[in-house]
Amino acid sequence: MAATTPQVTAGAHGHAQKGMDTALMGMMLFIASEIMFFAGLFGAYFTFRGQAQVWPPQGFEVEPFPLPAILTVILVTSSFTMQYATIAIRRGDRTAMNRALAVTLLLGLIFLAGQLYDYSNLPFSIRSGVYGSLFFTMTGFHGAHVLGGAIGIFVVLSRGVSGQFSKEHHVAVEAVHWYWHFVDVVWIALFFTLYFLR
Amino acid sequence: MRRATIAWTRSLLALAVLALVVGACAEATPGNQVPNFFPAPAITDQGQASESLYAIVFWIATAIFILVEGLIIFAVFRYRRHKGDDELPAQTHGSMPFELAWTIVPFIIVVALFVLSENTQQKVDASTPNPPLTVDVTGFQWQWTFDYTAQGLSFTGQGTDGPTMVLPVGEDVHFRLHSNDVIHSFYVPGFFFKRDVVPGRTNEFDLTLDQTGTYTGQCAEFCGLGHADMRFTVQAVSPADFTAWVAKAQEAAKATPSPLPSGAQSLTLSASNTTAFDESTLTATAGQPFAVVFTNKEAAGGPPHDFAIKDPAGRSNLLFTGQPLAQAGQTVTYSVPALAAGTYTFICIVHPNMTGTLTVK
Amino acid sequence: MATTVLPRATTYSRSRVYEWLTTTDHKKIGIMYVASSYLFMCLGGLLALGIRTQLAVPNDTLIPNALYNQLFTMHGTTMIFFFVMPMLAGFANYAMPLMIGAADMAFPRINALSFWIIPVSGLLLFSGFAFGGAASAGWTSYSPLAEAKYSGIGQDLWILALLLNGMSSILGAINMLVTIFKLRAPGMTMLRLPIFVWTVLVTAVLLVFAVPVLASGLVMLFIDRNYGGSFFDPAAGGDAILWQNVFWFFGHPEVYIMILPAFGIISEVLPVFSRKPLFGYKAFVLATVSIGVLGFGVWAHHMFATGAVYLPFFSAATFLISVPTGVKMFNWVATMWRGKLRFTTSMLFAVGFLISFLIGGLDGAFAASTPVDFDITDTYWVVSHLHYVLFGGSAMAIMAGTYYWFPKMVGRMLDERLGKVHFTLMFVGLQLTFFPMHLLGLAGMPRRIAEYAPTVWQPLNVVATIGAFTIAASMLPFLWNMFTALRRPADAPDDPWDANTLEWATSSPPPPYNFERLPEVRSERPLFDLKHPELRKPATAAAVVVNPGSGH
Ligand code: HEA
Ligand code: HEA
Ligand code: CUA
Ligand SMILES: [Cu+2]
């Protein structure tokens, strides 16, 4: 090609453009796909609920109080502590972030333990008809996502403790924080659907 | 009139088909027609309405096809580059009027098609309040049962021919479709119609036949191993013939099978699923009638089974067919007439894939 | 100039195989996607030859029913999930970053992961044949037939393979989207993106929203089969129609996932070989987006005969989707109009695409009419439709793209004469195989039957079988062509087609980081602008120069 034509040098490309960070955008899109996954499960739930005469079926009346409600409070609180951790690192306060992450992780694990305890006390299982299948699949997959989020928190926490992340560089924290909010929002939707909307 | 249009277009297109189908001269009845751009004339009012719609869609699609393919082929020949011509053609980037034209015109066409299609669908889906005849159709792996509940008649098919459904012409017939296992589909090409047979829901529709004759039908939703064999026959007869047929069939249903001579040999056989009999071999004595005590071990609601013996000479002829079918949980004793020594294949007529060997010596 | 010579990634030598196995270069990954997809196409095609052999004779007993059912299930699944989807992902992987002037994908390692999942999940799928029978409930796996009561381990492998395959698609789609949003070269605004990139963008959005829904369905089916769930089996209180709703909510967007990038390829090839810009660029973008949006509202047209869906809505939406597709069709014809058409093999396949896809699209419009669909659904009419759009559409475009990008990918030209033999046989074979199926469908031949009785159906089935073997034969000159080309020394110029987009502004094959230098981007045809400075509008010419290159 003619050397006289205007050209942009190679160094000018390949760099991320303005706006959202690349990794963060990836996480947002991943969350979008996760939402669609849960939408599929919710779609199934509402299909059955719409067809049923009695819902939930007899013997499957799950009680929101006290345990599920307490767990909800715990998970919602953990969303706040997660937000606090993010705000802390945005300010550059890594110590505060680490502390908030540790609390978030703890709350997340308590939620999981509580849910397992709740499972063990339920009078039905995944094999007991449609309601059982729905209940355990939906809460089970949510639980798996909580676990995934907790692992993510654990990773950023270890990195934070070993001195990584700063005011400018903390994409991983931002990403995990969005994921954790997503997990929390799904739970709130589940909680209201399974325990109140009936 | 509608018929005439269809017949006319058919003969027009038969020319094109003739080029493809060599030596085909079978008579054009549904199920036995030479493949063609047009389905054989439907034998129901509803099917005829749908077929006229088909003809409209066909001609509109053909017009679009000719226009667009014509443009493509014209462009291909007219605008090919000539050797050595390196001049750049005019760099046209688009044209709003054209874009609008080829958005709006197809839009109008599809709206028209949708309206026509909706109107026809209303006709096809219309139901009569008190249909004179109701047939309950049950599809199961891999047979059909036709129940005329009000008449006390029930027919379950055999082998790959399946059962026959006799229907009167000129009257509304109400159909109810049931399945207890997987999804099937009730399809009679002559009706220009099919409806899925879905477990857990009963699909209902009305049809009005207006032409006597014998037509084939077949399961159209893939349902496993025997899907291709779920065939049946529809026989459309005059109302008078229908009444006569009902009376005769009721008479036949009352007849009892002949009893077995005392001291005859008795074999036991059972079936608990649709893939194989529980026993794959049986042995009987030659030249003597014998009994087969057959138990259907399926759970309640499961499919029926049967015991039949294939004619070793023919491909699909049966030497013996056990009547009636053993319903789920039932035990039925079949008396089999004397057989010559040899090796036979026994099968379940409901599930032709279930076979075993019967040795007679 | 900031970087004229890019440092080589490695200074020590290691085996070529190891390099390919561990590469994160989008070009190598793209090529591996394409190669693996062709392998799966041959596998899927061989299964189809089995189908066609069986159907050539009425009441044939050559292939037992149990095997026949595996053949078409695996054929459909392979062609869709392991041929067309990864193939288009491969082209997107290879060409898209080059077209937007990026150095690589946004997440190169995730990109490698997305690719390697494909052969692994393919192996899982095919391992069914070794474990007592592959999946055999159709590529749609309607339940209850796909429940444990009615089908074996092959079905579980099918579920797992598709879950993995879906994971690969989702990760790949996210990668594409972020790359398009974040890594465009200076001056490459959204409305200057090559159309192929636009179609990849919309496709990626469809993937992100549709595939997870399939995953949820697969998970429920897996729970039904293995953990005593009762989602889809009415005998256990489940709902058979629910599976269909979930599957087709994914399944219809899926068919546009398989056609939009194909549209994109055609929209690159036609302008280049007509020497004109794409007619109606903006209309094209708009049509692509509206197909993507409408595509989410038509799924139940696969369920018209179930008696369980609201017909008018889905019928209307389905009809409507013809309109934006028509816009594209007309724009393509207008692109050729008054052009100077060069009939390279790539162009021939593009024209073959136009001719065949039109037939498939019109077939679809028949099925949108509910009373007509009541007859043609689940007959060979649908088989004809789906092959005209998938073979006549997607696969023809894939061929066009292969001949178009092959020189760039490996630096060698494909032989044009062999290419024309390939095209002729494949095009004729395609029409012979799939056109008669319309008539068979109208005559009442259901799909997915291992045998048929009416002898009047035989002649056309024989024609179809001959056609199938013609298509298979066409693959031989093609494979030979690629094989011999790869053994020749590199001979392809940087820009063999006199093309328009950035991938042709670098060497063939490009260096590891793609561009030594980038032309300035001031339209969707940056390379054309570079070659035809005389056609520039003077007003903008001065204004957009970002950084006059210092030259070499
Ligand atoms: C690449 C894949 C692809 C594409 C692009 C399409 C495109 C379309 N499909 Fe197709 N379809 C499939 C793949 C695809 N399909 C598959 C795989 C199946 C079977 C699944 C299975 O059961 O296994 C299927 C099945 C299928 C059905 C269900 C049939 C049945 O089982 O009963 C229907 C019903 O409406 C349908 C409709 C359409 C329509 C209306 C379009 C439209 O998008 C087409 C639009 C294009 C045109 C119409 C041509 C160009 C337009 C013009 C020139 C403008 C003028 C035109 C008019 C005014 C009409 N398709
Ligand atoms: C892109 C998708 C795609 C493609 C390209 C094809 C290609 C072909 N299809 Fe396919 N088909 C589907 C998608 C596709 N199909 C789908 C989705 C279904 C529905 C499945 C279902 O019902 O569940 C289907 C169903 C289907 C049926 C219906 C089966 C039935 O309902 O019972 C038939 C019947 O003829 C058929 C035939 C063919 C043929 C002959 C080809 C030919 O084009 C194939 C040509 C052959 C080759 C390309 C092979 C070349 C190989 C060699 C030359 C050997 C060299 C190899 C090595 C050395 C390793 N297909
Ligand atoms: Cu029953 Cu197919
Ligand atoms: Cu569709």
Coordinates of C-alpha atoms in Angstrom, one line a residue, chain B residues 1-346:
Chain B
M1 CA -65.3 -24.2 -7.6
R2 CA -62.5 -24.4 -5.0
R3 CA -62.0 -28.0 -6.0
A4 CA -61.8 -27.0 -9.6
T5 CA -59.1 -24.4 -8.9
I6 CA -57.1 -27.0 -7.1
A7 CA -57.6 -29.6 -9.7
W8 CA -56.5 -27.2 -12.4
T9 CA -53.4 -26.1 -10.6
R10 CA -52.6 -29.7 -9.9
S11 CA -52.7 -30.7 -13.5
L12 CA -50.6 -27.7 -14.4
L13 CA -47.9 -28.7 -11.9
A14 CA -48.1 -32.4 -12.7
L15 CA -46.0 -31.5 -15.7
A16 CA -43.1 -30.4 -13.5
V17 CA -43.5 -33.4 -11.3
L18 CA -43.6 -35.8 -14.2
A19 CA -40.0 -34.8 -14.9
L20 CA -39.1 -36.0 -11.5
V21 CA -41.3 -39.0 -11.0
V22 CA -40.8 -41.5 -13.8
G23 CA -43.6 -43.9 -14.5
A24 CA -45.8 -43.0 -11.6
C25 CA -49.4 -43.5 -12.5
A26 CA -51.1 -44.4 -9.2
E27 CA -54.5 -42.9 -8.5
A28 CA -54.4 -39.7 -6.5
T29 CA -56.1 -40.5 -3.3
P30 CA -54.7 -39.1 0.0
G31 CA -52.0 -41.3 1.3
N32 CA -51.5 -42.9 -2.1
Q33 CA -51.1 -39.9 -4.2
V34 CA -48.1 -39.2 -6.4
P35 CA -46.1 -36.5 -4.7
N36 CA -47.0 -33.2 -6.1
F37 CA -46.9 -29.5 -5.3
F38 CA -50.5 -29.8 -4.1
P39 CA -51.8 -32.2 -1.6
A40 CA -54.6 -34.5 -2.7
P41 CA -58.0 -32.9 -2.3
A42 CA -59.0 -33.0 1.4
I43 CA -62.0 -35.1 2.4
T44 CA -63.1 -32.9 5.2
D45 CA -64.7 -29.4 5.1
Q46 CA -62.0 -28.1 7.4
G47 CA -59.3 -29.6 5.3
Q48 CA -60.7 -28.1 2.2
A49 CA -60.7 -24.6 3.8
S50 CA -57.1 -25.1 4.7
E51 CA -56.2 -26.4 1.3
S52 CA -57.6 -23.3 -0.4
L53 CA -55.5 -21.3 2.0
Y54 CA -52.5 -23.4 1.0
A55 CA -53.2 -22.6 -2.6
I56 CA -53.2 -18.9 -1.9
V57 CA -50.0 -19.1 0.0
F58 CA -48.5 -21.2 -2.7
W59 CA -49.3 -18.8 -5.5
I60 CA -48.1 -15.8 -3.5
A61 CA -44.9 -17.6 -2.6
T62 CA -44.5 -18.7 -6.2
A63 CA -44.8 -15.1 -7.4
I64 CA -42.2 -13.9 -4.9
F65 CA -40.0 -16.8 -5.8
I66 CA -40.2 -16.0 -9.5
L67 CA -39.6 -12.3 -9.0
V68 CA -36.7 -12.6 -6.6
E69 CA -35.0 -15.6 -8.3
G70 CA -35.5 -13.7 -11.6
L71 CA -33.8 -10.6 -10.3
I72 CA -30.9 -12.7 -8.9
I73 CA -30.4 -14.6 -12.1
F74 CA -30.8 -11.5 -14.2
A75 CA -28.2 -9.7 -12.2
V76 CA -25.9 -12.7 -12.4
F77 CA -25.9 -12.7 -16.2
R78 CA -26.4 -9.1 -16.9
Y79 CA -23.8 -7.6 -14.6
R80 CA -20.9 -10.1 -14.9
R81 CA -17.6 -8.4 -15.3
H82 CA -16.1 -8.6 -18.7
K83 CA -12.5 -9.5 -19.1
G84 CA -10.1 -6.6 -18.7
D85 CA -12.8 -4.3 -17.5
D86 CA -11.2 -2.8 -14.4
E87 CA -13.3 0.3 -14.1
L88 CA -15.1 0.8 -10.8
P89 CA -18.9 0.6 -11.2
A90 CA -21.0 3.5 -9.7
Q91 CA -20.7 3.3 -5.9
T92 CA -24.4 3.4 -4.9
H93 CA -24.8 3.2 -1.2
G94 CA -28.5 2.8 -0.9
S95 CA -31.9 4.4 -1.6
M96 CA -34.5 5.3 0.9
P97 CA -37.5 4.9 -1.5
F98 CA -36.4 1.4 -2.4
E99 CA -35.8 0.5 1.2
L100 CA -39.3 1.7 2.1
A101 CA -40.8 -0.1 -0.9
W102 CA -39.4 -3.4 0.0
T103 CA -40.3 -3.1 3.6
I104 CA -43.8 -1.9 3.1
V105 CA -44.9 -4.2 0.2
P106 CA -43.9 -7.5 2.0
F107 CA -45.4 -6.1 5.2
I108 CA -48.7 -5.7 3.4
I109 CA -48.5 -9.2 1.9
V110 CA -47.8 -10.8 5.3
V111 CA -50.6 -8.9 7.0
A112 CA -52.9 -10.1 4.3
L113 CA -51.6 -13.7 4.7
F114 CA -52.1 -13.5 8.4
V115 CA -55.7 -12.3 8.1
L116 CA -56.6 -15.0 5.6
S117 CA -54.8 -17.6 7.7
E118 CA -56.6 -16.4 10.9
N119 CA -60.0 -16.7 9.2
T120 CA -59.3 -20.2 8.0
Q121 CA -58.1 -21.2 11.4
Q122 CA -61.3 -20.0 13.0
K123 CA -63.2 -22.4 10.6
V124 CA -60.8 -25.3 11.3
D125 CA -61.1 -24.9 15.0
A126 CA -64.8 -24.3 15.1
S127 CA -66.7 -26.9 17.2
T128 CA -70.3 -28.0 17.3
P129 CA -72.2 -28.1 20.6
N130 CA -73.6 -31.6 20.4
P131 CA -71.7 -33.7 17.9
P132 CA -73.6 -36.9 16.9
L133 CA -70.4 -39.0 17.2
T134 CA -67.4 -38.9 19.5
V135 CA -64.3 -41.0 19.0
D136 CA -61.7 -41.3 21.7
V137 CA -58.3 -41.9 20.2
T138 CA -55.6 -43.2 22.4
G139 CA -52.0 -43.4 21.1
F140 CA -49.5 -45.5 23.0
Q141 CA -46.1 -47.0 22.2
W142 CA -46.7 -48.1 19.4
Q143 CA -50.4 -48.6 18.6
W144 CA -53.7 -46.9 18.5
T145 CA -56.9 -47.6 20.2
F146 CA -60.2 -46.1 18.9
D147 CA -63.0 -46.0 21.4
Y148 CA -66.6 -45.4 20.3
T149 CA -67.6 -45.1 24.0
A150 CA -71.3 -44.4 23.4
Q151 CA -71.5 -47.4 21.0
G152 CA -69.6 -49.6 23.4
L153 CA -66.9 -50.3 20.7
S154 CA -63.2 -50.4 21.1
F155 CA -60.5 -51.3 18.5
T156 CA -56.9 -51.7 19.1
G157 CA -54.6 -52.1 16.2
Q158 CA -52.5 -55.0 15.2
G159 CA -49.1 -55.1 13.6
T160 CA -48.0 -52.4 11.3
D161 CA -51.5 -51.9 9.7
G162 CA -53.0 -50.7 12.9
P163 CA -56.8 -50.3 13.6
T164 CA -59.5 -49.0 11.3
M165 CA -61.6 -46.0 12.2
V166 CA -65.0 -46.1 10.5
L167 CA -66.6 -42.7 10.2
P168 CA -69.9 -41.5 8.7
V169 CA -69.8 -38.7 6.1
G170 CA -71.8 -35.6 6.3
E171 CA -71.9 -35.5 10.1
D172 CA -69.7 -33.7 12.6
V173 CA -67.4 -36.1 14.3
H174 CA -65.8 -35.1 17.6
F175 CA -62.3 -36.4 18.4
R176 CA -60.6 -36.6 21.7
L177 CA -56.9 -37.5 21.8
H178 CA -55.3 -39.2 24.8
S179 CA -51.9 -40.6 25.6
N180 CA -50.5 -42.2 28.7
D181 CA -46.9 -42.4 27.7
V182 CA -45.1 -40.1 25.3
I183 CA -46.3 -37.6 22.7
H184 CA -47.8 -38.9 19.5
S185 CA -49.7 -37.1 16.7
F186 CA -52.9 -38.0 15.0
Y187 CA -52.3 -37.4 11.3
V188 CA -54.5 -38.2 8.3
P189 CA -53.1 -36.6 5.2
G190 CA -56.5 -36.8 3.7
F191 CA -57.8 -34.4 6.5
F192 CA -54.9 -32.0 5.7
F193 CA -54.7 -31.9 9.5
K194 CA -52.9 -33.3 12.4
R195 CA -53.0 -32.7 16.2
D196 CA -50.6 -33.9 18.8
V197 CA -51.6 -36.6 21.2
V198 CA -50.1 -35.2 24.4
P199 CA -49.9 -37.1 27.7
G200 CA -51.5 -35.0 30.5
R201 CA -53.9 -33.1 28.2
T202 CA -56.8 -34.0 26.1
N203 CA -56.9 -32.3 22.7
E204 CA -60.3 -32.1 21.1
F205 CA -61.5 -31.1 17.7
D206 CA -64.3 -31.6 15.2
L207 CA -64.2 -32.7 11.6
T208 CA -66.8 -33.2 9.0
L209 CA -66.1 -35.7 6.3
D210 CA -67.7 -35.3 3.0
Q211 CA -66.4 -38.1 0.8
T212 CA -66.5 -41.9 1.2
G213 CA -63.4 -44.0 0.8
T214 CA -60.4 -45.5 2.5
Y215 CA -57.6 -43.3 3.7
T216 CA -54.4 -43.9 5.6
G217 CA -53.2 -42.2 8.7
Q218 CA -50.0 -42.4 10.7
C219 CA -48.4 -41.1 13.9
A220 CA -46.5 -38.0 13.1
E221 CA -44.8 -37.1 16.3
F222 CA -41.6 -39.1 16.9
C223 CA -42.4 -41.5 19.7
G224 CA -39.5 -44.0 19.8
L225 CA -38.7 -47.4 18.2
G226 CA -42.1 -48.1 16.6
H227 CA -42.9 -44.6 15.5
A228 CA -42.9 -45.5 11.8
D229 CA -45.2 -48.4 12.4
M230 CA -48.0 -46.5 14.1
R231 CA -50.3 -46.6 11.1
F232 CA -54.0 -46.8 10.9
T233 CA -56.8 -46.6 8.4
V234 CA -59.8 -44.3 8.1
Q235 CA -62.9 -45.6 6.3
A236 CA -65.4 -43.0 5.5
V237 CA -68.9 -44.5 4.8
S238 CA -72.4 -43.3 4.3
P239 CA -74.5 -42.7 7.5
A240 CA -76.6 -45.8 6.7
D241 CA -73.6 -48.0 6.2
F242 CA -72.2 -46.5 9.4
T243 CA -75.3 -47.6 11.4
A244 CA -75.1 -51.0 9.9
W245 CA -71.4 -51.3 10.7
V246 CA -72.0 -50.3 14.3
A247 CA -74.6 -53.0 14.8
K248 CA -72.4 -55.7 13.2
A249 CA -69.4 -54.7 15.3
Q250 CA -71.4 -54.8 18.5
E251 CA -72.6 -58.3 17.6
A252 CA -69.0 -59.4 16.9
A253 CA -67.8 -58.0 20.2
K254 CA -70.3 -60.2 22.1
A255 CA -69.0 -63.5 20.5
T256 CA -66.9 -65.6 22.9
P257 CA -63.8 -67.4 21.9
S258 CA -64.0 -71.2 21.7
P259 CA -62.9 -73.1 24.8
L260 CA -59.7 -75.1 25.0
P261 CA -59.9 -78.9 25.1
S262 CA -59.2 -80.3 28.5
G263 CA -55.7 -81.5 29.3
A264 CA -54.1 -79.2 26.8
Q265 CA -50.5 -78.1 27.4
S266 CA -50.3 -74.7 29.1
L267 CA -47.4 -72.2 28.6
T268 CA -46.8 -69.1 30.7
L269 CA -45.6 -65.8 29.3
S270 CA -45.4 -62.3 30.6
A271 CA -44.4 -58.8 29.6
S272 CA -43.4 -55.9 31.9
N273 CA -42.1 -53.4 29.4
T274 CA -42.4 -52.4 25.8
T275 CA -39.0 -53.6 24.7
A276 CA -39.1 -57.3 25.2
F277 CA -41.1 -60.2 26.6
D278 CA -40.0 -61.5 30.0
E279 CA -39.4 -64.9 28.4
S280 CA -37.7 -65.0 25.0
T281 CA -38.3 -68.7 24.2
L282 CA -41.3 -71.0 24.5
T283 CA -41.6 -74.7 23.6
A284 CA -44.8 -76.5 22.6
T285 CA -45.8 -80.0 21.3
A286 CA -46.4 -80.4 17.6
G287 CA -49.9 -81.3 16.4
Q288 CA -51.7 -80.4 19.6
P289 CA -53.7 -77.3 20.6
F290 CA -52.2 -75.5 23.6
A291 CA -52.8 -72.6 25.9
V292 CA -50.7 -69.5 26.6
V293 CA -51.4 -67.9 29.9
F294 CA -50.2 -64.4 29.3
T295 CA -49.8 -61.8 32.0
N296 CA -49.3 -58.1 31.4
K297 CA -47.2 -57.0 34.3
E298 CA -47.2 -53.3 33.5
A299 CA -48.2 -50.9 36.3
A300 CA -51.8 -49.5 36.2
G301 CA -52.2 -47.2 33.3
G302 CA -49.5 -48.9 31.4
P303 CA -49.8 -50.1 27.8
P304 CA -51.6 -53.3 26.7
H305 CA -49.7 -56.3 25.4
D306 CA -50.5 -59.3 23.3
F307 CA -49.3 -62.7 22.1
A308 CA -49.4 -63.5 18.4
I309 CA -47.5 -66.0 16.2
K310 CA -46.0 -65.0 12.9
D311 CA -46.4 -67.0 9.7
P312 CA -42.9 -68.3 8.9
A313 CA -43.8 -68.1 5.2
G314 CA -45.0 -64.5 5.0
R315 CA -43.3 -61.2 6.0
S316 CA -46.1 -59.9 8.1
N317 CA -48.9 -62.4 8.1
L318 CA -49.9 -63.8 11.4
L319 CA -50.8 -67.4 12.1
F320 CA -52.5 -66.6 15.3
T321 CA -53.5 -63.5 17.1
G322 CA -54.4 -63.4 20.8
Q323 CA -57.8 -61.8 21.5
P324 CA -58.5 -59.7 23.5
L325 CA -55.4 -57.7 24.4
A326 CA -54.1 -58.1 27.9
Q327 CA -54.5 -54.8 29.6
A328 CA -52.1 -53.6 32.3
G329 CA -52.2 -55.9 35.2
Q330 CA -54.4 -58.5 33.5
T331 CA -53.9 -62.2 32.8
V332 CA -55.4 -63.6 29.7
T333 CA -55.5 -67.2 28.5
Y334 CA -55.1 -67.7 24.7
S335 CA -56.0 -71.0 23.1
V336 CA -53.6 -71.7 20.2
P337 CA -54.6 -74.2 17.6
A338 CA -52.3 -77.1 16.7
L339 CA -49.1 -76.2 14.9
A340 CA -46.8 -78.2 12.7
A341 CA -43.3 -78.8 14.1
G342 CA -40.8 -76.0 13.4
T343 CA -39.5 -72.7 14.7
Y344 CA -41.9 -69.8 14.9
T345 CA -41.6 -66.2 16.0
F346 CA -44.0 -64.9 18.4

